[in-house]
PDB file of C-alpha atoms in Angstrom:
ATOM      1  CA  MET A   1     -28.483 129.392  20.891  1.00 37.00           C
ATOM      2  CA  ARG A   2     -26.283 132.311  20.885  1.00 40.00           C
ATOM      3  CA  LYS A   3     -23.450 133.142  18.397  1.00 41.00           C
ATOM      4  CA  LEU A   4     -21.820 132.695  15.082  1.00 47.00           C
ATOM      5  CA  LEU A   5     -18.883 130.281  14.198  1.00 42.00           C
ATOM      6  CA  LEU A   6     -17.008 133.568  13.151  1.00 44.00           C
ATOM      7  CA  LEU A   7     -16.819 134.535  16.928  1.00 46.00           C
ATOM      8  CA  ILE A   8     -15.396 131.043  18.006  1.00 40.00           C
ATOM      9  CA  PRO A   9     -11.701 130.293  18.083  1.00 40.00           C
ATOM     10  CA  PHE A  10      -9.515 127.338  18.435  1.00 38.00           C
ATOM     11  CA  LEU A  11      -5.902 126.940  19.385  1.00 36.00           C
ATOM     12  CA  GLY A  12      -2.856 129.224  19.091  1.00 37.00           C
ATOM     13  CA  THR A  13      -1.067 131.918  21.024  1.00 38.00           C
ATOM     14  CA  THR A  14       1.170 134.817  20.604  1.00 37.00           C
ATOM     15  CA  ALA A  15       4.070 135.522  22.867  1.00 42.00           C
ATOM     16  CA  TYR A  16       3.950 139.297  23.479  1.00 51.00           C
ATOM     17  CA  ALA A  17       0.746 140.745  21.801  1.00 75.00           C
ATOM     18  CA  GLU A  18      -2.657 140.716  23.393  1.00 88.00           C
ATOM     19  CA  PRO A  19      -6.361 140.690  22.438  1.00 92.00           C
ATOM     20  CA  ALA A  20      -7.384 144.056  21.504  1.00 93.00           C
ATOM     21  CA  VAL A  21      -8.758 146.617  24.234  1.00 96.00           C
ATOM     22  CA  TRP A  22     -10.016 149.962  23.458  1.00 97.00           C
ATOM     23  CA  LEU A  23     -10.733 152.949  25.910  1.00 98.00           C
ATOM     24  CA  ALA A  24     -13.528 155.225  24.880  1.00 98.00           C
ATOM     25  CA  LYS A  25     -14.087 158.447  26.804  1.00 98.00           C
ATOM     26  CA  SER A  26     -16.445 161.325  26.634  1.00 97.00           C
ATOM     27  CA  PRO A  27     -17.019 164.186  29.173  1.00 96.00           C
ATOM     28  CA  ASP A  28     -19.795 162.126  31.113  1.00 95.00           C
ATOM     29  CA  ARG A  29     -18.711 158.632  30.559  1.00 97.00           C
ATOM     30  CA  GLN A  30     -15.916 155.991  29.830  1.00 98.00           C
ATOM     31  CA  PHE A  31     -16.117 152.404  28.283  1.00 98.00           C
ATOM     32  CA  ILE A  32     -13.255 149.741  28.226  1.00 98.00           C
ATOM     33  CA  LEU A  33     -14.214 147.522  25.261  1.00 98.00           C
ATOM     34  CA  LEU A  34     -13.124 143.933  24.868  1.00 96.00           C
ATOM     35  CA  GLY A  35     -14.168 141.532  22.154  1.00 93.00           C
ATOM     36  CA  SER A  36     -15.580 138.207  23.332  1.00 87.00           C
ATOM     37  CA  ILE A  37     -15.041 134.749  22.287  1.00 81.00           C
ATOM     38  CA  HIS A  38     -18.187 133.026  23.182  1.00 87.00           C
ATOM     39  CA  ALA A  39     -16.991 129.502  23.505  1.00 80.00           C
ATOM     40  CA  GLY A  40     -13.417 128.664  24.573  1.00 77.00           C
ATOM     41  CA  ASN A  41     -10.954 126.798  26.622  1.00 79.00           C
ATOM     42  CA  GLU A  42      -8.415 127.780  29.214  1.00 83.00           C
ATOM     43  CA  GLN A  43      -6.109 128.921  26.515  1.00 79.00           C
ATOM     44  CA  LEU A  44      -8.063 132.220  26.026  1.00 81.00           C
ATOM     45  CA  PHE A  45      -6.922 133.094  29.607  1.00 86.00           C
ATOM     46  CA  PRO A  46      -5.686 135.241  31.399  1.00 89.00           C
ATOM     47  CA  LEU A  47      -7.453 138.088  29.733  1.00 92.00           C
ATOM     48  CA  PRO A  48      -5.481 141.304  28.798  1.00 93.00           C
ATOM     49  CA  LYS A  49      -3.945 143.206  31.911  1.00 94.00           C
ATOM     50  CA  ALA A  50      -5.079 146.359  30.306  1.00 94.00           C
ATOM     51  CA  PHE A  51      -8.666 145.071  30.752  1.00 96.00           C
ATOM     52  CA  LEU A  52      -8.441 143.474  34.108  1.00 96.00           C
ATOM     53  CA  GLN A  53      -6.631 146.496  35.597  1.00 96.00           C
ATOM     54  CA  GLN A  54      -9.715 148.653  34.846  1.00 97.00           C
ATOM     55  CA  TRP A  55     -12.111 146.154  36.605  1.00 98.00           C
ATOM     56  CA  PRO A  56     -11.881 147.154  40.355  1.00 97.00           C
ATOM     57  CA  ASN A  57     -12.812 150.719  39.565  1.00 96.00           C
ATOM     58  CA  ALA A  58     -15.656 149.905  37.046  1.00 98.00           C
ATOM     59  CA  ASP A  59     -19.349 150.977  37.803  1.00 98.00           C
ATOM     60  CA  GLY A  60     -20.692 147.898  36.007  1.00 98.00           C
ATOM     61  CA  LEU A  61     -20.330 145.207  33.165  1.00 98.00           C
ATOM     62  CA  VAL A  62     -22.022 145.752  29.834  1.00 98.00           C
ATOM     63  CA  VAL A  63     -22.880 142.676  27.683  1.00 98.00           C
ATOM     64  CA  GLU A  64     -25.018 141.723  24.932  1.00 97.00           C
ATOM     65  CA  ALA A  65     -27.374 139.779  26.982  1.00 96.00           C
ATOM     66  CA  ASN A  66     -26.928 138.252  30.594  1.00 95.00           C
ATOM     67  CA  ILE A  67     -27.153 134.705  29.486  1.00 92.00           C
ATOM     68  CA  LEU A  68     -26.844 133.580  33.003  1.00 93.00           C
ATOM     69  CA  ALA A  69     -30.022 135.443  34.163  1.00 91.00           C
ATOM     70  CA  PRO A  70     -33.020 132.916  34.433  1.00 89.00           C
ATOM     71  CA  THR A  71     -35.087 133.313  31.129  1.00 86.00           C
ATOM     72  CA  ARG A  72     -37.490 131.485  29.038  1.00 89.00           C
ATOM     73  CA  PRO A  73     -37.551 132.906  25.631  1.00 92.00           C
ATOM     74  CA  HIS A  74     -40.453 132.456  23.348  1.00 95.00           C
ATOM     75  CA  LEU A  75     -39.979 130.478  20.186  1.00 94.00           C
ATOM     76  CA  ASP A  76     -42.631 131.385  17.396  1.00 96.00           C
ATOM     77  CA  PRO A  77     -44.193 127.963  16.414  1.00 94.00           C
ATOM     78  CA  THR A  78     -45.431 129.235  13.136  1.00 96.00           C
ATOM     79  CA  ILE A  79     -41.979 129.696  11.802  1.00 96.00           C
ATOM     80  CA  PRO A  80     -41.095 126.882   8.916  1.00 96.00           C
ATOM     81  CA  SER A  81     -38.707 124.217   9.891  1.00 97.00           C
ATOM     82  CA  ALA A  82     -35.376 123.691   8.150  1.00 97.00           C
ATOM     83  CA  GLY A  83     -36.840 120.718   6.532  1.00 97.00           C
ATOM     84  CA  THR A  84     -39.495 122.692   4.706  1.00 96.00           C
ATOM     85  CA  ILE A  85     -37.146 125.298   3.271  1.00 95.00           C
ATOM     86  CA  LEU A  86     -34.059 123.022   2.275  1.00 96.00           C
ATOM     87  CA  THR A  87     -33.758 121.455  -1.121  1.00 96.00           C
ATOM     88  CA  ASP A  88     -33.082 117.605  -1.305  1.00 97.00           C
ATOM     89  CA  VAL A  89     -29.516 118.243  -1.929  1.00 97.00           C
ATOM     90  CA  GLU A  90     -29.137 120.359   1.088  1.00 97.00           C
ATOM     91  CA  LYS A  91     -30.920 117.984   3.174  1.00 97.00           C
ATOM     92  CA  ALA A  92     -28.418 115.327   2.122  1.00 97.00           C
ATOM     93  CA  THR A  93     -25.596 117.439   3.172  1.00 97.00           C
ATOM     94  CA  LEU A  94     -27.234 118.128   6.472  1.00 97.00           C
ATOM     95  CA  ALA A  95     -27.766 114.352   7.029  1.00 97.00           C
ATOM     96  CA  ASP A  96     -24.318 113.482   6.439  1.00 96.00           C
ATOM     97  CA  ILE A  97     -22.956 116.454   8.684  1.00 95.00           C
ATOM     98  CA  ALA A  98     -25.521 115.513  11.537  1.00 96.00           C
ATOM     99  CA  ASN A  99     -23.969 111.987  11.293  1.00 94.00           C
ATOM    100  CA  LYS A 100     -20.697 113.405  11.847  1.00 90.00           C
ATOM    101  CA  ALA A 101     -21.511 115.572  14.612  1.00 89.00           C
ATOM    102  CA  GLY A 102     -23.565 112.978  16.386  1.00 92.00           C
ATOM    103  CA  LEU A 103     -26.731 115.065  16.143  1.00 95.00           C
ATOM    104  CA  SER A 104     -30.292 113.706  15.349  1.00 97.00           C
ATOM    105  CA  TYR A 105     -30.798 114.539  11.807  1.00 98.00           C
ATOM    106  CA  PRO A 106     -34.734 114.463  12.222  1.00 97.00           C
ATOM    107  CA  ALA A 107     -34.349 116.952  15.111  1.00 97.00           C
ATOM    108  CA  LEU A 108     -32.509 119.371  13.083  1.00 98.00           C
ATOM    109  CA  LEU A 109     -35.010 119.083  10.203  1.00 97.00           C
ATOM    110  CA  GLN A 110     -37.716 119.914  12.713  1.00 97.00           C
ATOM    111  CA  SER A 111     -35.934 122.999  13.981  1.00 97.00           C
ATOM    112  CA  PRO A 112     -36.220 126.348  12.662  1.00 97.00           C
ATOM    113  CA  PRO A 113     -33.384 127.166  10.214  1.00 97.00           C
ATOM    114  CA  TRP A 114     -31.449 129.650  12.559  1.00 97.00           C
ATOM    115  CA  LEU A 115     -31.584 127.078  15.485  1.00 97.00           C
ATOM    116  CA  THR A 116     -30.377 124.310  13.281  1.00 97.00           C
ATOM    117  CA  ALA A 117     -27.494 126.359  12.532  1.00 95.00           C
ATOM    118  CA  ILE A 118     -26.678 127.178  15.902  1.00 94.00           C
ATOM    119  CA  SER A 119     -26.902 123.589  17.001  1.00 95.00           C
ATOM    120  CA  LEU A 120     -24.398 122.556  14.285  1.00 93.00           C
ATOM    121  CA  GLN A 121     -22.020 125.338  15.336  1.00 88.00           C
ATOM    122  CA  MET A 122     -22.149 124.397  18.939  1.00 88.00           C
ATOM    123  CA  SER A 123     -21.277 120.797  17.691  1.00 89.00           C
ATOM    124  CA  MET A 124     -18.370 122.394  15.719  1.00 85.00           C
ATOM    125  CA  ALA A 125     -17.216 123.956  18.910  1.00 80.00           C
ATOM    126  CA  GLN A 126     -17.473 121.076  21.162  1.00 83.00           C
ATOM    127  CA  GLN A 127     -15.500 118.825  18.680  1.00 81.00           C
ATOM    128  CA  ALA A 128     -12.767 121.490  18.721  1.00 76.00           C
ATOM    129  CA  GLY A 129     -12.698 121.174  22.665  1.00 77.00           C
ATOM    130  CA  LEU A 130     -14.404 124.407  23.173  1.00 78.00           C
ATOM    131  CA  THR A 131     -17.363 124.963  25.717  1.00 85.00           C
ATOM    132  CA  PRO A 132     -19.522 128.052  26.507  1.00 88.00           C
ATOM    133  CA  GLN A 133     -18.491 127.651  30.134  1.00 91.00           C
ATOM    134  CA  GLN A 134     -15.013 128.732  29.022  1.00 88.00           C
ATOM    135  CA  GLY A 135     -16.356 131.696  26.988  1.00 88.00           C
ATOM    136  CA  ILE A 136     -15.198 135.053  27.907  1.00 91.00           C
ATOM    137  CA  ASP A 137     -18.418 136.588  28.613  1.00 92.00           C
ATOM    138  CA  ILE A 138     -19.778 133.867  30.885  1.00 95.00           C
ATOM    139  CA  LYS A 139     -16.578 133.960  32.832  1.00 95.00           C
ATOM    140  CA  LEU A 140     -17.041 137.724  33.409  1.00 97.00           C
ATOM    141  CA  LEU A 141     -20.625 137.563  34.179  1.00 97.00           C
ATOM    142  CA  LYS A 142     -19.756 135.121  36.776  1.00 97.00           C
ATOM    143  CA  ARG A 143     -17.018 137.288  38.158  1.00 97.00           C
ATOM    144  CA  ALA A 144     -19.232 140.450  38.110  1.00 98.00           C
ATOM    145  CA  SER A 145     -21.930 138.347  39.933  1.00 97.00           C
ATOM    146  CA  HIS A 146     -19.197 137.360  42.687  1.00 97.00           C
ATOM    147  CA  ASP A 147     -17.950 141.036  43.070  1.00 98.00           C
ATOM    148  CA  ASN A 148     -21.633 142.298  43.252  1.00 97.00           C
ATOM    149  CA  MET A 149     -20.863 144.503  40.231  1.00 98.00           C
ATOM    150  CA  PRO A 150     -24.025 145.815  38.276  1.00 98.00           C
ATOM    151  CA  ILE A 151     -24.756 144.051  34.989  1.00 98.00           C
ATOM    152  CA  LEU A 152     -26.219 145.830  32.045  1.00 98.00           C
ATOM    153  CA  GLU A 153     -27.616 144.447  28.964  1.00 97.00           C
ATOM    154  CA  LEU A 154     -27.445 145.977  25.551  1.00 98.00           C
ATOM    155  CA  GLU A 155     -30.335 143.478  24.480  1.00 97.00           C
ATOM    156  CA  SER A 156     -32.402 140.602  25.880  1.00 95.00           C
ATOM    157  CA  VAL A 157     -32.045 136.986  25.301  1.00 94.00           C
ATOM    158  CA  GLN A 158     -35.699 137.406  23.810  1.00 95.00           C
ATOM    159  CA  GLN A 159     -34.685 140.200  21.626  1.00 96.00           C
ATOM    160  CA  GLN A 160     -31.807 137.947  20.171  1.00 95.00           C
ATOM    161  CA  VAL A 161     -34.239 135.117  19.604  1.00 96.00           C
ATOM    162  CA  ASP A 162     -36.461 137.678  17.852  1.00 96.00           C
ATOM    163  CA  LEU A 163     -33.569 138.772  15.679  1.00 96.00           C
ATOM    164  CA  MET A 164     -32.848 135.321  14.492  1.00 95.00           C
ATOM    165  CA  GLU A 165     -36.513 134.744  13.889  1.00 96.00           C
ATOM    166  CA  ALA A 166     -36.761 137.790  11.893  1.00 95.00           C
ATOM    167  CA  MET A 167     -33.837 137.002   9.381  1.00 93.00           C
ATOM    168  CA  PRO A 168     -34.600 136.310   5.651  1.00 88.00           C
ATOM    169  CA  ASP A 169     -36.002 133.020   5.541  1.00 92.00           C
ATOM    170  CA  HIS A 170     -35.682 132.784   9.264  1.00 95.00           C
ATOM    171  CA  GLY A 171     -31.981 132.033   9.069  1.00 95.00           C
ATOM    172  CA  LYS A 172     -31.509 129.825   6.001  1.00 94.00           C
ATOM    173  CA  ASP A 173     -28.530 131.900   4.803  1.00 92.00           C
ATOM    174  CA  LEU A 174     -26.829 131.249   8.266  1.00 92.00           C
ATOM    175  CA  LEU A 175     -27.613 127.678   7.909  1.00 95.00           C
ATOM    176  CA  ILE A 176     -26.482 127.109   4.374  1.00 94.00           C
ATOM    177  CA  SER A 177     -23.187 128.810   5.308  1.00 90.00           C
ATOM    178  CA  THR A 178     -22.615 126.617   8.199  1.00 90.00           C
ATOM    179  CA  LEU A 179     -23.300 123.472   5.943  1.00 93.00           C
ATOM    180  CA  THR A 180     -20.898 124.838   3.287  1.00 90.00           C
ATOM    181  CA  GLU A 181     -18.096 125.657   5.766  1.00 85.00           C
ATOM    182  CA  TRP A 182     -18.350 122.488   7.775  1.00 85.00           C
ATOM    183  CA  HIS A 183     -15.304 120.967   6.363  1.00 81.00           C
ATOM    184  CA  SER A 184     -13.003 123.872   6.624  1.00 78.00           C
ATOM    185  CA  VAL A 185     -13.701 124.714  10.099  1.00 73.00           C
ATOM    186  CA  LYS A 186     -10.798 123.438  11.937  1.00 66.00           C
ATOM    187  CA  SER A 187      -8.465 125.632   9.803  1.00 69.00           C
ATOM    188  CA  GLN A 188     -10.571 128.523  10.387  1.00 75.00           C
ATOM    189  CA  LEU A 189     -10.834 128.234  14.085  1.00 72.00           C
ATOM    190  CA  ASN A 190      -7.037 127.935  14.221  1.00 70.00           C
ATOM    191  CA  CYS A 191      -6.568 131.398  12.386  1.00 77.00           C
ATOM    192  CA  LEU A 192      -9.514 133.051  14.353  1.00 76.00           C
ATOM    193  CA  THR A 193      -7.917 132.150  17.564  1.00 74.00           C
ATOM    194  CA  ARG A 194      -4.494 133.379  16.539  1.00 77.00           C
ATOM    195  CA  ALA A 195      -5.896 136.471  15.194  1.00 82.00           C
ATOM    196  CA  TRP A 196      -7.833 137.224  18.388  1.00 81.00           C
ATOM    197  CA  ARG A 197      -4.869 136.536  20.723  1.00 82.00           C
ATOM    198  CA  ALA A 198      -2.548 138.551  18.668  1.00 85.00           C
ATOM    199  CA  GLY A 199      -5.019 141.572  18.565  1.00 88.00           C
ATOM    200  CA  ASP A 200      -4.596 141.443  14.722  1.00 88.00           C
ATOM    201  CA  GLN A 201      -7.579 143.557  13.672  1.00 85.00           C
ATOM    202  CA  ALA A 202      -6.780 143.190  10.101  1.00 86.00           C
ATOM    203  CA  GLN A 203      -6.762 139.491   9.865  1.00 85.00           C
ATOM    204  CA  LEU A 204      -9.997 139.251  11.886  1.00 86.00           C
ATOM    205  CA  SER A 205     -11.377 141.909   9.456  1.00 85.00           C
ATOM    206  CA  ALA A 206     -10.318 139.701   6.323  1.00 82.00           C
ATOM    207  CA  LEU A 207     -11.747 136.660   7.824  1.00 80.00           C
ATOM    208  CA  PHE A 208     -15.087 138.176   8.461  1.00 80.00           C
ATOM    209  CA  GLU A 209     -15.080 139.587   4.838  1.00 79.00           C
ATOM    210  CA  GLN A 210     -14.375 136.081   3.567  1.00 76.00           C
ATOM    211  CA  SER A 211     -17.563 134.653   5.372  1.00 71.00           C
ATOM    212  CA  GLN A 212     -20.343 133.677   3.072  1.00 62.00           C
ATOM    213  CA  TYR A 213     -23.141 135.416   4.654  1.00 79.00           C
ATOM    214  CA  SER A 214     -25.338 137.582   2.534  1.00 84.00           C
ATOM    215  CA  ASP A 215     -25.434 141.467   3.101  1.00 86.00           C
ATOM    216  CA  GLN A 216     -28.906 141.271   4.688  1.00 89.00           C
ATOM    217  CA  THR A 217     -27.773 138.641   7.207  1.00 89.00           C
ATOM    218  CA  SER A 218     -24.575 140.518   7.884  1.00 88.00           C
ATOM    219  CA  ASP A 219     -26.597 143.743   8.507  1.00 91.00           C
ATOM    220  CA  ALA A 220     -28.974 142.048  10.864  1.00 92.00           C
ATOM    221  CA  LEU A 221     -26.451 140.127  12.939  1.00 92.00           C
ATOM    222  CA  ILE A 222     -23.572 142.655  13.116  1.00 93.00           C
ATOM    223  CA  PHE A 223     -23.871 146.094  11.791  1.00 94.00           C
ATOM    224  CA  ASP A 224     -27.404 147.020  12.747  1.00 96.00           C
ATOM    225  CA  ARG A 225     -26.835 145.909  16.274  1.00 97.00           C
ATOM    226  CA  ASN A 226     -23.617 147.884  16.404  1.00 98.00           C
ATOM    227  CA  HIS A 227     -25.275 151.112  15.520  1.00 98.00           C
ATOM    228  CA  ASN A 228     -27.966 150.391  18.093  1.00 98.00           C
ATOM    229  CA  TRP A 229     -25.427 149.772  20.743  1.00 98.00           C
ATOM    230  CA  ALA A 230     -23.473 152.865  19.872  1.00 98.00           C
ATOM    231  CA  GLU A 231     -26.636 154.889  20.274  1.00 98.00           C
ATOM    232  CA  SER A 232     -27.357 153.292  23.729  1.00 98.00           C
ATOM    233  CA  LEU A 233     -23.704 153.646  25.073  1.00 98.00           C
ATOM    234  CA  SER A 234     -23.509 157.171  23.934  1.00 98.00           C
ATOM    235  CA  SER A 235     -26.945 158.554  25.003  1.00 97.00           C
ATOM    236  CA  SER A 236     -28.682 156.307  27.574  1.00 97.00           C
ATOM    237  CA  PRO A 237     -28.632 157.906  31.103  1.00 96.00           C
ATOM    238  CA  ALA A 238     -27.873 154.392  32.448  1.00 95.00           C
ATOM    239  CA  TYR A 239     -24.157 155.194  31.619  1.00 96.00           C
ATOM    240  CA  HIS A 240     -24.047 158.835  32.613  1.00 92.00           C
ATOM    241  CA  GLN A 241     -21.158 159.803  34.911  1.00 93.00           C
ATOM    242  CA  GLY A 242     -19.924 156.024  35.026  1.00 96.00           C
ATOM    243  CA  LYS A 243     -17.039 153.916  33.765  1.00 98.00           C
ATOM    244  CA  TYR A 244     -18.024 150.539  32.418  1.00 98.00           C
ATOM    245  CA  MET A 245     -16.376 147.318  31.045  1.00 98.00           C
ATOM    246  CA  VAL A 246     -18.027 146.445  27.772  1.00 98.00           C
ATOM    247  CA  VAL A 247     -17.826 142.883  26.607  1.00 97.00           C
ATOM    248  CA  VAL A 248     -19.430 141.808  23.169  1.00 97.00           C
ATOM    249  CA  GLY A 249     -18.442 139.621  20.316  1.00 92.00           C
ATOM    250  CA  ALA A 250     -15.102 140.156  18.793  1.00 90.00           C
ATOM    251  CA  MET A 251     -16.552 140.670  15.373  1.00 89.00           C
ATOM    252  CA  HIS A 252     -18.559 143.710  16.688  1.00 95.00           C
ATOM    253  CA  LEU A 253     -15.489 145.762  17.159  1.00 94.00           C
ATOM    254  CA  ILE A 254     -13.845 145.660  13.810  1.00 90.00           C
ATOM    255  CA  GLY A 255     -13.727 147.964  10.772  1.00 89.00           C
ATOM    256  CA  GLN A 256     -15.578 151.144   9.987  1.00 92.00           C
ATOM    257  CA  GLN A 257     -18.900 149.941  11.240  1.00 94.00           C
ATOM    258  CA  GLY A 258     -17.418 148.431  14.538  1.00 95.00           C
ATOM    259  CA  LEU A 259     -18.382 149.745  17.878  1.00 98.00           C
ATOM    260  CA  PRO A 260     -14.922 151.584  18.609  1.00 98.00           C
ATOM    261  CA  THR A 261     -15.226 153.444  15.244  1.00 97.00           C
ATOM    262  CA  LEU A 262     -18.853 154.442  15.880  1.00 98.00           C
ATOM    263  CA  LEU A 263     -18.364 155.756  19.265  1.00 98.00           C
ATOM    264  CA  LYS A 264     -15.519 157.939  17.911  1.00 98.00           C
ATOM    265  CA  GLN A 265     -18.059 159.174  15.306  1.00 98.00           C
ATOM    266  CA  LYS A 266     -20.430 160.159  18.191  1.00 98.00           C
ATOM    267  CA  GLY A 267     -17.719 162.182  19.934  1.00 98.00           C
ATOM    268  CA  PHE A 268     -15.785 159.767  21.948  1.00 98.00           C
ATOM    269  CA  THR A 269     -12.017 159.809  22.331  1.00 98.00           C
ATOM    270  CA  VAL A 270     -11.242 156.090  21.433  1.00 98.00           C
ATOM    271  CA  THR A 271      -7.639 154.652  21.807  1.00 97.00           C
ATOM    272  CA  GLN A 272      -6.637 151.031  21.530  1.00 95.00           C
ATOM    273  CA  ILE A 273      -4.666 150.339  24.786  1.00 95.00           C
ATOM    274  CA  THR A 274      -3.104 147.142  23.984  1.00 94.00           C
ATOM    275  CA  GLN A 275      -0.381 146.163  21.512  1.00 88.00           C
ATOM    276  CA  GLY A 276      -1.325 143.955  18.551  1.00 85.00           C
ATOM    277  CA  SER A 277       0.837 142.188  16.348  1.00 84.00           C
ATOM    278  CA  ASP A 278       0.457 140.017  12.894  1.00 83.00           C
ATOM    279  CA  ALA A 279      -1.155 136.811  13.513  1.00 83.00           C
ATOM    280  CA  ASN A 280       0.608 135.408  10.523  1.00 80.00           C
ATOM    281  CA  CYS A 281      -2.019 132.892   9.543  1.00 79.00           C
ATOM    282  CA  PRO A 282      -2.956 132.677   5.871  1.00 65.00           C
ATOM    283  CA  ILE A 283      -6.523 132.571   4.862  1.00 57.00           C
ATOM    284  CA  ASP A 284      -7.471 129.299   3.230  1.00 54.00           C
TER     285      ASP A 284
END
């Protein structure tokens, strides 16, 4: 139930470049930031040395939400189902995709729009050979637990569910975009992975700009959260006099409203400590 297609990669590597890692420092706190891919495979590893070398001396791991912690988020039963807000044409498209994805069409119709979209996106990932168990954040959460490293959340799982439920039309835009992009997913995933592995921020930014999400959806899922996280990281006493590893979705770290830029605006000295290169994958 967690993430967007744009945050999930597929195959491809770069010989010498690494995924982007940033160091953000202020007089009383320090953050090492890595963009996460939330469903993956073994080709995503090992993670950048510049990130792993900082791990032994860190005071904690900061994640969007600790998805390994026991939790039972509440779903609002009054939210309309996907079947009540889709047109007949859109329902026909959903039926066709559900059949190809091996998912229950009636179940998708009965789910809220945002959850139907997430279910389809998880199927996309699985068909590409990706699993959440190979996602970067889950791997690092398990490592932190093994090392008895404190885990700090920027949000709770319940807050993330509330966010999805509060989107315009309860995530219809996310669902329509998922249906529209279904047939081009494989090429998108290939380019996304290559850009992430190469640390090609310009290409990741271009791929994000190409997405078909509305401004309202992008604000709710990406930009508003970035501003909230920057405020928390820069001012919360939880991070005072500490050094923390920060792992959030890769798309939260790019552009003028990305977390590194926002932390810089709040007085941090921000440096990219890895070398990127051109992923060299044209956008279809």
